[in-house]
PDB file of C-alpha atoms in Angstrom:
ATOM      1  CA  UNK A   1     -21.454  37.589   3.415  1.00  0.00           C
ATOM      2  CA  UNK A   2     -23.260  33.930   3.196  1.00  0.00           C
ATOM      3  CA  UNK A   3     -26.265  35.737   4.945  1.00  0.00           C
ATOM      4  CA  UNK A   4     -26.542  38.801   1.790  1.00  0.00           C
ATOM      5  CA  UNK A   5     -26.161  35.442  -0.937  1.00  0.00           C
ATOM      6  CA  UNK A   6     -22.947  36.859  -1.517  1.00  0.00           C
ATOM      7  CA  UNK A   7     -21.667  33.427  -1.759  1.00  0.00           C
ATOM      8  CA  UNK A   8     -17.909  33.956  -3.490  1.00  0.00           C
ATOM      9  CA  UNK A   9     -16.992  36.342  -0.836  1.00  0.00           C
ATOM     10  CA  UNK A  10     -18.267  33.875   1.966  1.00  0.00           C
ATOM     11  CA  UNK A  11     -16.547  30.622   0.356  1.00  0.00           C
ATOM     12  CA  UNK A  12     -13.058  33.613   0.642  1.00  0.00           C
ATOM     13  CA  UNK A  13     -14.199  34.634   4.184  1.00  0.00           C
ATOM     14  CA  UNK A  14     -14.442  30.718   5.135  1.00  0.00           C
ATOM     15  CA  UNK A  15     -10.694  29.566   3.407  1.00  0.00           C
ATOM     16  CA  UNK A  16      -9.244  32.388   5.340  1.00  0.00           C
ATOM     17  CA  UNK A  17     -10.451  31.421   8.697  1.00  0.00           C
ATOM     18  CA  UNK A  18      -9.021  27.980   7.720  1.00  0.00           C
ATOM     19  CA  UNK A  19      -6.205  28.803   6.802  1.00  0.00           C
ATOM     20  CA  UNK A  20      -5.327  30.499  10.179  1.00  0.00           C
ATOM     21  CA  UNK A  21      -7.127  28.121  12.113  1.00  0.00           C
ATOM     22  CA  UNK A  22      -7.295  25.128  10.065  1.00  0.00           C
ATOM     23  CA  UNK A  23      -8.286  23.113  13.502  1.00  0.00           C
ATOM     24  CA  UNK A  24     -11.308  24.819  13.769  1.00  0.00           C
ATOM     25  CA  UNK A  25     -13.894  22.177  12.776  1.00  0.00           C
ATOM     26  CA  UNK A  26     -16.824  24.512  12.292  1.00  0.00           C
ATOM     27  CA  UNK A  27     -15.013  26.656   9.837  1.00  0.00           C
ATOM     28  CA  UNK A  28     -15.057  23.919   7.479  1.00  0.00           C
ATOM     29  CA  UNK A  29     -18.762  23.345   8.779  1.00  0.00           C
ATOM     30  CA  UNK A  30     -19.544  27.377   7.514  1.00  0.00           C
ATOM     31  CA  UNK A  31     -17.727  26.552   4.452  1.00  0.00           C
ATOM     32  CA  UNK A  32     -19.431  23.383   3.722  1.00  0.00           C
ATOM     33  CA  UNK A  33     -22.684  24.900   4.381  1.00  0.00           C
ATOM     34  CA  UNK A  34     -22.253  27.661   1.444  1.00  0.00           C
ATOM     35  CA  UNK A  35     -21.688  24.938  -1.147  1.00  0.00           C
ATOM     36  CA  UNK A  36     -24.799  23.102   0.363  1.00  0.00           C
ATOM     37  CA  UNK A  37     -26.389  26.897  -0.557  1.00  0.00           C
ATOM     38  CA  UNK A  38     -25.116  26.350  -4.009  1.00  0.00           C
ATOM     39  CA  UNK A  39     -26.295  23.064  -4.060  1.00  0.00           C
ATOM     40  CA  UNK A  40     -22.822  21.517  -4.914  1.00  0.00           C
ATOM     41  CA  UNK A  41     -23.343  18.691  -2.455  1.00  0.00           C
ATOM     42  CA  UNK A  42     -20.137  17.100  -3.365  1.00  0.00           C
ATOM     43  CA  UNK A  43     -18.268  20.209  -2.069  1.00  0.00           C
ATOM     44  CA  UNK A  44     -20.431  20.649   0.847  1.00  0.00           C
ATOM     45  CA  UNK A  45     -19.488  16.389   1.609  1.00  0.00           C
ATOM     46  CA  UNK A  46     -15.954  16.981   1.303  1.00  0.00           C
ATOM     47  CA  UNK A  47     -16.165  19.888   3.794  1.00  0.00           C
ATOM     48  CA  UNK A  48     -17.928  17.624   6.428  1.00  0.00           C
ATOM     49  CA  UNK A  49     -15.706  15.039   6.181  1.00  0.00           C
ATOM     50  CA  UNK A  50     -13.050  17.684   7.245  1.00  0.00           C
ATOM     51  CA  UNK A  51     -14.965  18.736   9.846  1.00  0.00           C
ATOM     52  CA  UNK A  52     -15.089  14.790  11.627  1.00  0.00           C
ATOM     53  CA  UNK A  53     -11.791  14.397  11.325  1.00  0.00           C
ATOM     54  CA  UNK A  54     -11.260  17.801  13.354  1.00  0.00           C
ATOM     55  CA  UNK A  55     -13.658  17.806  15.505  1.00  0.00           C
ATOM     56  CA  UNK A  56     -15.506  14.193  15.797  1.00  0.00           C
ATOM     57  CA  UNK A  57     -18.048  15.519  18.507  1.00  0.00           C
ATOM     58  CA  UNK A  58     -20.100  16.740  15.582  1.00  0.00           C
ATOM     59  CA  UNK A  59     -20.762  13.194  14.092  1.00  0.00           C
ATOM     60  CA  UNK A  60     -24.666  14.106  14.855  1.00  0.00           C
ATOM     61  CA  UNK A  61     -24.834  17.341  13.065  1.00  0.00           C
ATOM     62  CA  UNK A  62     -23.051  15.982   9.829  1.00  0.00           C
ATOM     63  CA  UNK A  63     -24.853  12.403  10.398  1.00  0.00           C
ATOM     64  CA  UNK A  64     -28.525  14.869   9.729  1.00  0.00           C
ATOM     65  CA  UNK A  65     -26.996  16.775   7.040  1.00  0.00           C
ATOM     66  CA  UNK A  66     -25.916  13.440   5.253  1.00  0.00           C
ATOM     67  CA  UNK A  67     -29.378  11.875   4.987  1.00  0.00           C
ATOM     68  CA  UNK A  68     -30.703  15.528   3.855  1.00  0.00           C
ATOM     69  CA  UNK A  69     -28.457  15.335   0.942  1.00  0.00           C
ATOM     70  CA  UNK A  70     -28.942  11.348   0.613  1.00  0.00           C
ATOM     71  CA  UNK A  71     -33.040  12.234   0.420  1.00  0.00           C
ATOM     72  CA  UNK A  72     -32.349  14.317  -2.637  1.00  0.00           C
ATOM     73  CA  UNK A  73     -29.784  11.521  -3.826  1.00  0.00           C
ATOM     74  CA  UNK A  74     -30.084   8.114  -2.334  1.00  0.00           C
ATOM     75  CA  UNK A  75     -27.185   7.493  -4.517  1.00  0.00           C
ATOM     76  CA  UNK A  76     -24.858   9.850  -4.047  1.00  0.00           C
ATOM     77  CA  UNK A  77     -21.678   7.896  -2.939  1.00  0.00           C
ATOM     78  CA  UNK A  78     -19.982  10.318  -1.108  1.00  0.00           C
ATOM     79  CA  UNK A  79     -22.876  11.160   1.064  1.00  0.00           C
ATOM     80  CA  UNK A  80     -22.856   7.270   1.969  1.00  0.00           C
ATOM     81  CA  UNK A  81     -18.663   7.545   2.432  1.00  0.00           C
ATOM     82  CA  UNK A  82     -19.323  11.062   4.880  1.00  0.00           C
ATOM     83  CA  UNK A  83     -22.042   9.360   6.857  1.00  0.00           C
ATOM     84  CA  UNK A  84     -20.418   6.126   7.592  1.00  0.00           C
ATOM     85  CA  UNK A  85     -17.072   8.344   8.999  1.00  0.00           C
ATOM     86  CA  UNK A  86     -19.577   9.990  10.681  1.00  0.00           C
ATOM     87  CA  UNK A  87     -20.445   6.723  12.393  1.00  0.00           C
ATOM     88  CA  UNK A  88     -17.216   5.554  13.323  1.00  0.00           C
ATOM     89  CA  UNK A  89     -16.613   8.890  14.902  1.00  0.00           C
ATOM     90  CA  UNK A  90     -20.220   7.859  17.183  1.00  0.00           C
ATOM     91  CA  UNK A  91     -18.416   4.395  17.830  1.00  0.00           C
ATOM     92  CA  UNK A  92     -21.037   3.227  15.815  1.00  0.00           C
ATOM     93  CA  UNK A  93     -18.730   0.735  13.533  1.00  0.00           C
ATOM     94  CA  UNK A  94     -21.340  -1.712  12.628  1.00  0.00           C
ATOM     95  CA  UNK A  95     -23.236   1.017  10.840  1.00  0.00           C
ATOM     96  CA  UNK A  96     -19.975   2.495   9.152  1.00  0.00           C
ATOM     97  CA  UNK A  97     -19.506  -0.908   7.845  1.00  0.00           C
ATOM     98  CA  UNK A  98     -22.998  -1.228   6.512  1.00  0.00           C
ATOM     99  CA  UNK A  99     -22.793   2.102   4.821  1.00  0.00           C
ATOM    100  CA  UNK A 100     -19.113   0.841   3.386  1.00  0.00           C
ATOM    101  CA  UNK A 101     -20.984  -2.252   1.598  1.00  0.00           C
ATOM    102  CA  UNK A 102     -23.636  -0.285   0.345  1.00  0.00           C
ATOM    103  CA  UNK A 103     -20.845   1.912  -1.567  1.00  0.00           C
ATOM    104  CA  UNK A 104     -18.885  -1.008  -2.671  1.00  0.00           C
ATOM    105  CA  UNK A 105     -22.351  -2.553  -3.964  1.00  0.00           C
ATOM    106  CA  UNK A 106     -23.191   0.616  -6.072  1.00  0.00           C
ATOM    107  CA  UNK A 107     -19.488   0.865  -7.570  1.00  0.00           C
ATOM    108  CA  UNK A 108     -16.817  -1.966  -6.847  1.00  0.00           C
ATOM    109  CA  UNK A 109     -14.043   1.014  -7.820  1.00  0.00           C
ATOM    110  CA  UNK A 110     -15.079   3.302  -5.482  1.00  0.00           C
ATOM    111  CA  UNK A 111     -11.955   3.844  -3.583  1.00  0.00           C
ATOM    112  CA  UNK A 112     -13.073   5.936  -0.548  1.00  0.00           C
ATOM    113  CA  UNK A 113     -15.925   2.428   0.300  1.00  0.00           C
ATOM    114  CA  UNK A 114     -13.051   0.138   0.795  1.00  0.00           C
ATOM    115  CA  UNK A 115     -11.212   2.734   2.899  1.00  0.00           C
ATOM    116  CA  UNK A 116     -14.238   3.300   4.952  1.00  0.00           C
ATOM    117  CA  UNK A 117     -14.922  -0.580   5.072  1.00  0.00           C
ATOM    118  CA  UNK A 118     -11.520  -1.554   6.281  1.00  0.00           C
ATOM    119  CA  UNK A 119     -11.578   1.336   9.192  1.00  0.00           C
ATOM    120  CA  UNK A 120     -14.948   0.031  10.675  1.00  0.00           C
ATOM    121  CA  UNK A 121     -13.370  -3.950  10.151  1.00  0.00           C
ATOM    122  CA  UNK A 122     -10.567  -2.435  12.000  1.00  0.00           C
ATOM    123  CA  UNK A 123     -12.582  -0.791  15.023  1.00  0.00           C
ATOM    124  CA  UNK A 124     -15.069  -4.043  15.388  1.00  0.00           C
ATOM    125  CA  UNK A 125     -11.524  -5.861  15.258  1.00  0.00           C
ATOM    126  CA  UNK A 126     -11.917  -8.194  12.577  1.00  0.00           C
ATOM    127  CA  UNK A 127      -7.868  -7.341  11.104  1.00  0.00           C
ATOM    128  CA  UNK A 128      -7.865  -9.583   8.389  1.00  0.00           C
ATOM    129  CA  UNK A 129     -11.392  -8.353   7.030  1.00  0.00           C
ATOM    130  CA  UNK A 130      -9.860  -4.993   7.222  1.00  0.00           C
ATOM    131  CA  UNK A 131      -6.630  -6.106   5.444  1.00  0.00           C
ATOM    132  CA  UNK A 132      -8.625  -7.356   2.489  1.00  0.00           C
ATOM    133  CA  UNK A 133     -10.567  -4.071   2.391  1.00  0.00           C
ATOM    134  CA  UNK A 134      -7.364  -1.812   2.466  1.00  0.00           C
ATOM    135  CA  UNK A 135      -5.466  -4.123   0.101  1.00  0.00           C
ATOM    136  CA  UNK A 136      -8.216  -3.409  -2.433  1.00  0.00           C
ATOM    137  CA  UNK A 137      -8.332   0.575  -1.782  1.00  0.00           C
ATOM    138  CA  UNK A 138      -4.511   0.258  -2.584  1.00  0.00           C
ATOM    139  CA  UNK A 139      -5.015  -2.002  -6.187  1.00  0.00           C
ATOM    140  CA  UNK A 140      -7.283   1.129  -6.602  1.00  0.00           C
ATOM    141  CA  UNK A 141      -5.069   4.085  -5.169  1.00  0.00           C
ATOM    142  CA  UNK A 142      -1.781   2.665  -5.170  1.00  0.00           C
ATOM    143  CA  UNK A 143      -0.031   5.861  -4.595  1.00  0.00           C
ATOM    144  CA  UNK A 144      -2.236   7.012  -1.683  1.00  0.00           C
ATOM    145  CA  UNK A 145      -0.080   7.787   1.203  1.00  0.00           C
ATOM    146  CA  UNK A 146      -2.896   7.752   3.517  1.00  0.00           C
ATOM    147  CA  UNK A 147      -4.375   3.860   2.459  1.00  0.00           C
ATOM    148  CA  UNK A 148      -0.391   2.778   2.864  1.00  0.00           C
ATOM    149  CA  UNK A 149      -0.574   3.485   6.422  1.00  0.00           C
ATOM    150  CA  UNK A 150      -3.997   2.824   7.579  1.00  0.00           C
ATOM    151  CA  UNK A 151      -3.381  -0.966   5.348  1.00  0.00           C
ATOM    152  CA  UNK A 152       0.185  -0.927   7.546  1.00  0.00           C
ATOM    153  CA  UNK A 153      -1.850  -0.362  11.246  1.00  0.00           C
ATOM    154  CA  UNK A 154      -3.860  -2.844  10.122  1.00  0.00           C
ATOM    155  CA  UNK A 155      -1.462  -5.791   9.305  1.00  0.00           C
ATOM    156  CA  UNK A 156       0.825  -4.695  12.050  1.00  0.00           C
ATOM    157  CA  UNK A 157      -2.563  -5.426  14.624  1.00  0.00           C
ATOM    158  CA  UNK A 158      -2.707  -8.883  12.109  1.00  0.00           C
ATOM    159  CA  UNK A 159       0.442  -9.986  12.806  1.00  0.00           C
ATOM    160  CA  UNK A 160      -0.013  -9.286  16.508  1.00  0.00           C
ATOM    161  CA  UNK A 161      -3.478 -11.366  16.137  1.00  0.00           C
ATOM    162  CA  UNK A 162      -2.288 -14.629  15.393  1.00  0.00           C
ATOM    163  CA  UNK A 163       1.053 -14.278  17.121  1.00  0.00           C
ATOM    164  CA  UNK A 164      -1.509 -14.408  20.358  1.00  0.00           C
ATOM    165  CA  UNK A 165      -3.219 -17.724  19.223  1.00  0.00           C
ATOM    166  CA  UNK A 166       0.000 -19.097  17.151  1.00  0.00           C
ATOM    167  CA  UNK A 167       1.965 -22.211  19.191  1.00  0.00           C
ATOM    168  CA  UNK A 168       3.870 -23.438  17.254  1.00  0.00           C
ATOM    169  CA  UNK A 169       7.371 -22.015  17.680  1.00  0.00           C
ATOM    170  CA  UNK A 170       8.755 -22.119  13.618  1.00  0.00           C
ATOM    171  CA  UNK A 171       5.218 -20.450  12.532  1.00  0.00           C
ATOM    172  CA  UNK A 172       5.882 -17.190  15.415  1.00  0.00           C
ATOM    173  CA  UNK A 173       9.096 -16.802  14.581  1.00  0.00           C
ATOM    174  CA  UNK A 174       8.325 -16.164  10.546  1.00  0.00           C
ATOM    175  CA  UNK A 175       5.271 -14.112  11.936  1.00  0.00           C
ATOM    176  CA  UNK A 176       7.756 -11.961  14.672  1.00  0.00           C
ATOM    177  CA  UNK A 177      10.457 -11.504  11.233  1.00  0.00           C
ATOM    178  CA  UNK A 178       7.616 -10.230   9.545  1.00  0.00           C
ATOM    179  CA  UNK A 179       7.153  -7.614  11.915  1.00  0.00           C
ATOM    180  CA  UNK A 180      11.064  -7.091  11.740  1.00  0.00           C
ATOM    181  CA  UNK A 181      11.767  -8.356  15.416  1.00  0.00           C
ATOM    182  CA  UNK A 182      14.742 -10.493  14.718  1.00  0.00           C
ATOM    183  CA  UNK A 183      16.139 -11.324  17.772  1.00  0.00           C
ATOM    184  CA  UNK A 184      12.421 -12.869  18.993  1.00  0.00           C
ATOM    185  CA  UNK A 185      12.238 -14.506  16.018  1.00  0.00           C
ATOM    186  CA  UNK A 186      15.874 -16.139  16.815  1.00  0.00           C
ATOM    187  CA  UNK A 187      14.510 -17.265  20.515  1.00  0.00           C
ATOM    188  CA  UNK A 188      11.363 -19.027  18.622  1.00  0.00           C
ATOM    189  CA  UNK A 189      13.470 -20.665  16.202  1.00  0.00           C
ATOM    190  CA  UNK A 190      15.658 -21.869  19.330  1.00  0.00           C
ATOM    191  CA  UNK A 191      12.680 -23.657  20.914  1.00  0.00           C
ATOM    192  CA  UNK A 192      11.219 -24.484  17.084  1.00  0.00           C
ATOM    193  CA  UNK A 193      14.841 -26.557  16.925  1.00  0.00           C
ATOM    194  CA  UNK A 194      14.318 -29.063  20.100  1.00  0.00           C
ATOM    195  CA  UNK A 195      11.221 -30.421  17.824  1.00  0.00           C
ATOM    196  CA  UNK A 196      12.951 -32.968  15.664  1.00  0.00           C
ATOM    197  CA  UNK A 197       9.935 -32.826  13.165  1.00  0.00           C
ATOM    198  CA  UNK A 198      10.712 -28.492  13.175  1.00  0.00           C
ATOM    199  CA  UNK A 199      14.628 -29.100  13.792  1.00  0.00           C
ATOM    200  CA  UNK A 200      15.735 -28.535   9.653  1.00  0.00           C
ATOM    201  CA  UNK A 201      13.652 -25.684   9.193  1.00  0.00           C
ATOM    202  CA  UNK A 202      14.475 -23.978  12.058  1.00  0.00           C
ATOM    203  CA  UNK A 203      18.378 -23.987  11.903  1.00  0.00           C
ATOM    204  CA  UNK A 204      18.050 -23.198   7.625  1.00  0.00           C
ATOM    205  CA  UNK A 205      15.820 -20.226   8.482  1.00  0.00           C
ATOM    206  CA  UNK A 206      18.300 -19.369  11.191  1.00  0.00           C
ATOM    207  CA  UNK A 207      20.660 -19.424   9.146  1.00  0.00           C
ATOM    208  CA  UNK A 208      18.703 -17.483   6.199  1.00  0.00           C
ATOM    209  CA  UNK A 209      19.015 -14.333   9.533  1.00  0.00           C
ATOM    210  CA  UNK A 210      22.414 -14.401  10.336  1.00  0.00           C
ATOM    211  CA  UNK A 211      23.089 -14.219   6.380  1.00  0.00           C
ATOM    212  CA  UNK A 212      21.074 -11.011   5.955  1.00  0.00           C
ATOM    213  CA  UNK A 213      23.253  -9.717   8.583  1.00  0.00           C
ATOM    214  CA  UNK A 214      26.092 -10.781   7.125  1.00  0.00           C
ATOM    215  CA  UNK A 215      27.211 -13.207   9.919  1.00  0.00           C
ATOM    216  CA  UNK A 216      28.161 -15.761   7.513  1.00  0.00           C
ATOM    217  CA  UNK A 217      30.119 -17.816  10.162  1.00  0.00           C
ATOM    218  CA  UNK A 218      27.096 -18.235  12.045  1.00  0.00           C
ATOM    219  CA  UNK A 219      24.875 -19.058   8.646  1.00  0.00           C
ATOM    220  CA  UNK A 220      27.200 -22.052   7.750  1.00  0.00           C
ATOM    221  CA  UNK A 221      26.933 -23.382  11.341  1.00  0.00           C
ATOM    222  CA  UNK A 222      23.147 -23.323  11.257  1.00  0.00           C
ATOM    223  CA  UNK A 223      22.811 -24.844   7.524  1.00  0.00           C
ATOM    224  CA  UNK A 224      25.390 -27.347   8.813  1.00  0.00           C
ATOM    225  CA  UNK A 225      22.852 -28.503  11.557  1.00  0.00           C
ATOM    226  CA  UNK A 226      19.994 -28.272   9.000  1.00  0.00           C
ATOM    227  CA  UNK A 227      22.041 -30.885   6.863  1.00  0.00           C
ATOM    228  CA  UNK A 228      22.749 -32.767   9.746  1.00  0.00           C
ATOM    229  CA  UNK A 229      18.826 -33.024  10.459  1.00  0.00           C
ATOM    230  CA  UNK A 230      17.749 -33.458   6.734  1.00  0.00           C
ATOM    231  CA  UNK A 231      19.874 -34.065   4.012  1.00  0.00           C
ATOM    232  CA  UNK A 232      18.417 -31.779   1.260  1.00  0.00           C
ATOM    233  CA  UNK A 233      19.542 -30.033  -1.820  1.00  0.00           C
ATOM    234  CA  UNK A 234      18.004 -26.565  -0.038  1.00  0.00           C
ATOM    235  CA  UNK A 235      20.234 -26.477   2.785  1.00  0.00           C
ATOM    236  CA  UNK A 236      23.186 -27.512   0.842  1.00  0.00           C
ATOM    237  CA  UNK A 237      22.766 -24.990  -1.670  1.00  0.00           C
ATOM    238  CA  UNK A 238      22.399 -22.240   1.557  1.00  0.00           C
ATOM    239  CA  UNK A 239      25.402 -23.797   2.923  1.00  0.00           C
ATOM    240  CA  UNK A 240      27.622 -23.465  -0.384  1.00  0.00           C
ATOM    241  CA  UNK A 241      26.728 -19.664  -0.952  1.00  0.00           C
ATOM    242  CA  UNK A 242      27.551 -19.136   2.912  1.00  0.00           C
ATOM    243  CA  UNK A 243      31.049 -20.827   1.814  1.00  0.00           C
ATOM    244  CA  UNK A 244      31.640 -18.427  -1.543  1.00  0.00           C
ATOM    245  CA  UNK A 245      30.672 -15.258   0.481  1.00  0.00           C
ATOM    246  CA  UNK A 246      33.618 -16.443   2.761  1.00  0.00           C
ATOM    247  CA  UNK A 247      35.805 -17.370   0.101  1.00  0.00           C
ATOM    248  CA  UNK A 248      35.601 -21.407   1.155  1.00  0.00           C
ATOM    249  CA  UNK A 249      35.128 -23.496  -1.831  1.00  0.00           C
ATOM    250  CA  UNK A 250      34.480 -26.906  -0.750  1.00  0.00           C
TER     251      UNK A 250
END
């Protein structure tokens, strides 16, 4: 149909053979190829894109038909957004990035830069660069089911980051509860404690654990140590809500 210009029936020809084979990267290709016939390049963009994410060994053949469409408009911003996921799919993440900033530079609300930025920070392993890029793609999409994971990946490979350089026991074990990995975070508060200067902290944060679990015994005996170690209003004030939940006013 695309070959008689009958361009309706082709665009119905093309959704059908998606639709039973939506896996098929070239079928979005054929589909994405009609719009380009109709010249609505936006279409035809959103179409590639689909056709990476299915089938990245085509990065070259959407990479050429990017910086066609960018020739006719240098600043079309999805054509920048297609093109750099066209280079992360090459491994080529310092470009992505490049074409990210570019975005960002032409329109700081441009969701889909900030996503594309934070995926290439991810890949050339700069987390925290990424984490700031995805943070902002959420302030803009906050609803965006697809930014809420790729930001979670990202913070997940943070935390896992500077739990590799981190030595200092106290610091680990508030990164390792972070990740939600009590019973680590227990151990590094056990070895924070035999640092007098780390003792208090360690045995009140302790303590903050075992009342989230509701092992209030456990609490009072760990804010009791914290008191023991430094004398402040904090750990008294943990201590005498660990007595109330037991029913021990003192």
């Amino acid at each position: 149909c695309r070959d008689l210009k009958d361009y309706p029936a082709a665009l119905a020809d093309f959704s059908k053979a998606i639709e039973l084979q939506p896996e098929n990267g070239y079928n979005y290709y054929w589909r994405g190829h009609t719009y380009w016939d109709l010249k609505d390049y936006p279409a035809a963009l959103a179409e590639f894109g689909k056709m990476i994410e299915y089938d990245p060994s085509v990065a070259d053949l959407v990479t050429r038909k990017c910086r066609e469409i960018l020739r006719l408009d240098p600043q079309l911003l999805s054509a920048h957004v297609v093109l750099g996921q066209a280079y992360l799919a090459k491994q080529d993440y310092q470009r992505a990035a490049v074409e990210a900033e570019g975005v960002i530079a032409l329109d700081k609300n441009f969701t889909a830069g900030y996503l594309l930025l934070g995926e290439a920070d991810f890949k050339l392993n700069l987390p925290r660069k990424a984490s700031q890029a995805l943070h902002t793609a959420l302030v803009l999409a906050p609803f965006d089911a697809q930014i809420h994971h790729k930001y979670r990946l990202v913070k997940e490979k943070e935390l896992e980051m500077e739990i590799e350089t981190q030595i200092d026991h106290l610091e680990l074990a508030k990164l390792y509860l972070q990740k939600g990995e009590r019973d680590t975070a227990v151990r590094e508060l056990q070895l924070a404690a035999k640092n007098p200067a780390k003792a208090a902290a360690a045995y009140n944060l302790s303590g903050n654990i075992y009342r989230a679990e509701g092992r209030d015994d456990l609490a009072a005996a760990q804010y009791n140590r914290a008191l023991e170690s430094a004398p402040l209003e904090l750990f008294k004030f943990n201590l005498g809500t660990t007595y109330e939940a037991q029913g021990m006013v003192r």
